[in-house]
XYZ file of N, CA and C in Angstrom:
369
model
N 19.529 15.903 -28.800
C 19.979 14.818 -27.936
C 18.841 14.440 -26.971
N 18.445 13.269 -27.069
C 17.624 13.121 -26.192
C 17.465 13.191 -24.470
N 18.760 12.510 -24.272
C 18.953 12.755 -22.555
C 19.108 14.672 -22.109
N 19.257 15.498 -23.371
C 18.964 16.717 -23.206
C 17.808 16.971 -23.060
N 17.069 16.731 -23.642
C 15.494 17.194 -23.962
C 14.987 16.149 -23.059
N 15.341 15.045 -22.284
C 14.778 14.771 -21.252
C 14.736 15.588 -19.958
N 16.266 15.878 -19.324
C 16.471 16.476 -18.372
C 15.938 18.044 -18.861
N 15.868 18.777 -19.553
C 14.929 19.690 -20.161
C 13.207 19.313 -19.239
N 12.491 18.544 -19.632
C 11.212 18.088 -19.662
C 11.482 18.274 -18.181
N 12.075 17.364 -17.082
C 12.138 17.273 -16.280
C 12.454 18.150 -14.973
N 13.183 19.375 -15.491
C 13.574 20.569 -14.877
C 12.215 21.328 -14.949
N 11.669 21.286 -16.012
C 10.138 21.955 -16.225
C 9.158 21.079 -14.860
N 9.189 20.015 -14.732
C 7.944 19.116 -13.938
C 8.446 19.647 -12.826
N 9.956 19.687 -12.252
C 10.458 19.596 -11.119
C 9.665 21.131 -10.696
N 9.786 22.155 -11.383
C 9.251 23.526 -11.103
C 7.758 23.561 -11.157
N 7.360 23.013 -11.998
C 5.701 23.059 -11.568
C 5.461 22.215 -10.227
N 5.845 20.871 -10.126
C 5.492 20.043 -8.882
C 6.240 21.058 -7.850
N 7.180 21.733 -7.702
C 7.687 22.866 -6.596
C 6.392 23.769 -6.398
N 5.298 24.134 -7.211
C 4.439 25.497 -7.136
C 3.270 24.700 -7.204
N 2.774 23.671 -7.107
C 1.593 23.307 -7.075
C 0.936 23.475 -5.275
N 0.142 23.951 -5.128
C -0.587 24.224 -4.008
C -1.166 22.880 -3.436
N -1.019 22.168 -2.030
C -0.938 21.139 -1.762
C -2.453 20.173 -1.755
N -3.436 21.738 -2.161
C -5.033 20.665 -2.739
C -5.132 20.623 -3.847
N -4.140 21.255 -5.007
C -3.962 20.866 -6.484
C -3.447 19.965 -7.177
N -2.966 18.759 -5.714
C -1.984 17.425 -6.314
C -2.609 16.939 -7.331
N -2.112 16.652 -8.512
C -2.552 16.063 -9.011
C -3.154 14.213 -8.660
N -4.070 14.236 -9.806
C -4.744 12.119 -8.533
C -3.579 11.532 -10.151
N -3.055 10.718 -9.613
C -2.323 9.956 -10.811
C -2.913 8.537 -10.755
N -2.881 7.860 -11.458
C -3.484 6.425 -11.972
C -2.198 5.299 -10.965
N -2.965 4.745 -10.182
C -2.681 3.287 -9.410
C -1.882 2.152 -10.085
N -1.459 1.952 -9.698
C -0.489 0.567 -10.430
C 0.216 -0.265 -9.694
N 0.386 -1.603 -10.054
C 1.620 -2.570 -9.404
C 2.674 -2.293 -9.919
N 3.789 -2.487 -8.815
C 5.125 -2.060 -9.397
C 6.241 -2.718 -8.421
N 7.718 -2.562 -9.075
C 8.170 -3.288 -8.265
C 9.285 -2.137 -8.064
N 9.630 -1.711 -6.564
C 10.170 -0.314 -6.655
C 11.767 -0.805 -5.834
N 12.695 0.068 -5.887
C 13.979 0.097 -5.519
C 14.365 1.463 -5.798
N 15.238 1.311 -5.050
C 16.078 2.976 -4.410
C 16.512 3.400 -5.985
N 17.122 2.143 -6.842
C 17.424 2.326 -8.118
C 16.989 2.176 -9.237
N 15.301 2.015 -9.050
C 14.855 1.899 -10.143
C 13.191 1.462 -10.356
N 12.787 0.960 -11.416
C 11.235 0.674 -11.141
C 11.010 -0.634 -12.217
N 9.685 -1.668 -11.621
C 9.423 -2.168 -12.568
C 8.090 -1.966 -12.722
N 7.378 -2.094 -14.208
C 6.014 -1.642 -14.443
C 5.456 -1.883 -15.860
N 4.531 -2.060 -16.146
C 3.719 -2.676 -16.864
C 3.513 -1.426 -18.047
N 3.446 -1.122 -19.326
C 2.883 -0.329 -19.995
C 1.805 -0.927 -20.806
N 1.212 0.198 -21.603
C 0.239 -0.674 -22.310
C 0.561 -0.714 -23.836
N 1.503 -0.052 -24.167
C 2.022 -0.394 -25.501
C 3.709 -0.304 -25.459
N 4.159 -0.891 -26.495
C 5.389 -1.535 -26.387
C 6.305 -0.205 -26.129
N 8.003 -0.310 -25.402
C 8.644 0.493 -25.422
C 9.920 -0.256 -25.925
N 10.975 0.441 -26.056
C 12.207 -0.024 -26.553
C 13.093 0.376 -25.330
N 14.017 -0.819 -25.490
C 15.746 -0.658 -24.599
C 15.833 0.696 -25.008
N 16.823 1.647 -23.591
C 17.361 2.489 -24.012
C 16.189 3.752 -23.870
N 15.054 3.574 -24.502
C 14.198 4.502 -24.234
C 14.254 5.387 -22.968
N 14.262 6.942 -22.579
C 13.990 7.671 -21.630
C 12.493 8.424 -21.270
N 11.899 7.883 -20.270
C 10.747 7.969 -20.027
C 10.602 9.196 -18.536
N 10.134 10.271 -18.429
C 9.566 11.118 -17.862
C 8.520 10.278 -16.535
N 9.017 10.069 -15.452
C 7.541 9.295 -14.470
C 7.290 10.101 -13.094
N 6.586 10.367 -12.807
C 5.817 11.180 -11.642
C 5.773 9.943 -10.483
N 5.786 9.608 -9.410
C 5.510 8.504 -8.681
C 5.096 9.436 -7.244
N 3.875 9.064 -7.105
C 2.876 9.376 -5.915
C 3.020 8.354 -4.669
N 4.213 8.240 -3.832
C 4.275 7.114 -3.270
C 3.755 7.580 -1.271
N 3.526 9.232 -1.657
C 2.465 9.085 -0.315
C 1.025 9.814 -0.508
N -0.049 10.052 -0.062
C -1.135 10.619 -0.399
C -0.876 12.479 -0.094
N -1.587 13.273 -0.569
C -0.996 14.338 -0.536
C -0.086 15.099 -0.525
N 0.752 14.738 -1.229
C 2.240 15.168 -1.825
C 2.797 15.277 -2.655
N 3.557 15.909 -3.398
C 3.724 16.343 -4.544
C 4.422 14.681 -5.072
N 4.035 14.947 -6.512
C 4.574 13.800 -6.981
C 6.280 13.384 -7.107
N 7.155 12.176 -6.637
C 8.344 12.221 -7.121
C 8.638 12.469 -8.830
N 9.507 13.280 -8.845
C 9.400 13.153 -10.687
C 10.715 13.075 -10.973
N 11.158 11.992 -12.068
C 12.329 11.640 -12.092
C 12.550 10.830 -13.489
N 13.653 10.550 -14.421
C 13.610 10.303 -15.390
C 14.303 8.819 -15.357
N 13.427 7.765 -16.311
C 14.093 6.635 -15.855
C 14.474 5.785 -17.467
N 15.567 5.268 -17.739
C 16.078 4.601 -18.705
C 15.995 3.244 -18.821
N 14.700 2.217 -19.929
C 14.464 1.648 -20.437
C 15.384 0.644 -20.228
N 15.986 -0.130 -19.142
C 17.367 -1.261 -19.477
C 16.777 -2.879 -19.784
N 15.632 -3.188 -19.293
C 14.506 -4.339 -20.201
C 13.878 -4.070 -20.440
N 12.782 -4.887 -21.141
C 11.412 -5.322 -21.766
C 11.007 -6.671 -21.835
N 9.322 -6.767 -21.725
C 9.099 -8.161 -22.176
C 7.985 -7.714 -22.205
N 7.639 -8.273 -24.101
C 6.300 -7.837 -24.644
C 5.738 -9.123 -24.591
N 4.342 -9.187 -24.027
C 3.203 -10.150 -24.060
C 2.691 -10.228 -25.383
N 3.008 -11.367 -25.701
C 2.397 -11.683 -27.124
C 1.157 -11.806 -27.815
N 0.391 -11.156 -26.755
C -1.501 -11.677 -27.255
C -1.610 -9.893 -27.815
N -0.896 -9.154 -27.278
C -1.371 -7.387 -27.618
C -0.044 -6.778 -27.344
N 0.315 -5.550 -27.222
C 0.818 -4.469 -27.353
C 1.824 -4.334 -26.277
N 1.357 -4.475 -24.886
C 1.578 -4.614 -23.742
C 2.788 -5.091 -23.618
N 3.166 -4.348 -22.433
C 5.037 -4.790 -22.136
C 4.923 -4.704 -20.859
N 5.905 -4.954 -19.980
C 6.283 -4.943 -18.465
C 7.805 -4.025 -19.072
N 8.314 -3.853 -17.939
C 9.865 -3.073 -18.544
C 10.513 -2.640 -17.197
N 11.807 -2.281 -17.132
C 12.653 -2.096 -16.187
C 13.008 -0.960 -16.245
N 12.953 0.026 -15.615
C 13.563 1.400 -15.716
C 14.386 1.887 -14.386
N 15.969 2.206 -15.210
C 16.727 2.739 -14.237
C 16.773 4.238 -13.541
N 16.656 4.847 -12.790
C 16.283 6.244 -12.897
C 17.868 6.304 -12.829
N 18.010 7.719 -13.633
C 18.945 8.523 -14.261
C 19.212 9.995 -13.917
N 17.691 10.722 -12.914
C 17.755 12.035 -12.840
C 16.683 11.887 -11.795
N 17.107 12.406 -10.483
C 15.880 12.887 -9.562
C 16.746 13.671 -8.647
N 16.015 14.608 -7.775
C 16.126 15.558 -7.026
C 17.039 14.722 -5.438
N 17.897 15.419 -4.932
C 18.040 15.068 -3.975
C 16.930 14.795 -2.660
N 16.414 15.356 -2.840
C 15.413 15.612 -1.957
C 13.962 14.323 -2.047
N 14.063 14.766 -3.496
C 13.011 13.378 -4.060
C 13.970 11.693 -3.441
N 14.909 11.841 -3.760
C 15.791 10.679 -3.406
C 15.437 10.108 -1.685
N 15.565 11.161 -1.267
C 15.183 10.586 0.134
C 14.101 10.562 0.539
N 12.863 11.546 0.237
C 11.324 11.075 0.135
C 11.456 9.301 -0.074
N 11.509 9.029 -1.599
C 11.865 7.117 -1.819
C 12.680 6.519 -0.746
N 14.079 7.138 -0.326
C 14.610 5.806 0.534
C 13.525 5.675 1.961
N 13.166 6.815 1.934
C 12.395 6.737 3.648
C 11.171 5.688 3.359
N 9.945 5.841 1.687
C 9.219 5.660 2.021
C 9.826 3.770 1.783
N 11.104 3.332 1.075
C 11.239 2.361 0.903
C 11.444 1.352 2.137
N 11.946 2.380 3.056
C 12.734 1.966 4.512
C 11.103 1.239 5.363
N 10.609 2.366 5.070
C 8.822 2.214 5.823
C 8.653 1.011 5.401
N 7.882 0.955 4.306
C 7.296 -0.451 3.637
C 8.038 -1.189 3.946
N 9.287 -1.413 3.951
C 10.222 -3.051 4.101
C 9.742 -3.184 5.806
N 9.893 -2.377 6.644
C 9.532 -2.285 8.147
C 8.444 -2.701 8.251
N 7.073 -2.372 7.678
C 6.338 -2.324 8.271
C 5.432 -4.077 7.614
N 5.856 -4.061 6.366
C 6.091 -5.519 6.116
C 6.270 -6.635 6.625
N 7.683 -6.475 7.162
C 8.373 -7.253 8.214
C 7.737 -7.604 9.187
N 7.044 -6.426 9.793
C 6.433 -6.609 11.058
C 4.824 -7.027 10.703
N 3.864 -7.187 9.966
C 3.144 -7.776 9.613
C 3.573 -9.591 9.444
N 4.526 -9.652 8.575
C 4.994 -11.231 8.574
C 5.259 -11.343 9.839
N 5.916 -10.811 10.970
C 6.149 -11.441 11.951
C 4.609 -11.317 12.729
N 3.588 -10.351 13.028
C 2.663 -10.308 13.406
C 1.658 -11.587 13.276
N 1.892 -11.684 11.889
C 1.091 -12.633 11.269
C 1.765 -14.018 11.827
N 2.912 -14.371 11.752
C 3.935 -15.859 12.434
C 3.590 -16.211 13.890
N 3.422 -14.914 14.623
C 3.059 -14.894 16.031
C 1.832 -15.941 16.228
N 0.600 -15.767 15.704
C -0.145 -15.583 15.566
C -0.852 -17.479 15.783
């Protein structure tokens, strides 16, 4: 079953990212994305399918263990010149703890956003 052998995979990351020593973070690869409390959007470089369950690490502060959490395939849209997809993924499995790492750092960014547009309006 796959959503077995996902949450499997994922119980494994959750225990290594628990024991990694905090100058062994791993550096993960940069990206645009479009993030929510419930989910992610993001670009791959070769095609995925609806439904698909994907394993994702998300580094959303510097020196800290990565969020790791499993997210389910609910769109796609493949670019027709190559391989390449954008896609929607719902997360399905993350840590309580990881959960609120994201709402805080989501809470931040919308704040501090805000206050740039208004900084910037002042102006």
């Amino acid at each position: 079953d796959d959503i077995t052998l996902a949450h499997q995979q994922w119980r494994q990351h959750i225990h290594k990212l628990a024991h990694i020593p905090p100058d062994a973070i791993p550096q993960l690869p940069c990206g645009i994305v479009n993030l929510s409390n419930g989910g992610i959007r993001l670009g791959f470089r070769n095609h995925i399918e609806k439904s698909q369950l994907c394993l994702l690490l998300l580094q959303v502060e510097p020196e800290t263990p990565p969020i790791c959490t499993i997210g389910e395939v609910v769109w796609t849209h493949t670019k027709q010149k190559n391989a390449s997809c954008t896609a929607g993924l719902q997360f399905i499995a993350m840590m309580a703890e990881d959960r609120e790492r994201l709402d805080h750092f989501i809470r931040t960014t919308r704040m501090n956003l805000k206050k740039q547009k208004a900084d910037t309006t002042q102006r």
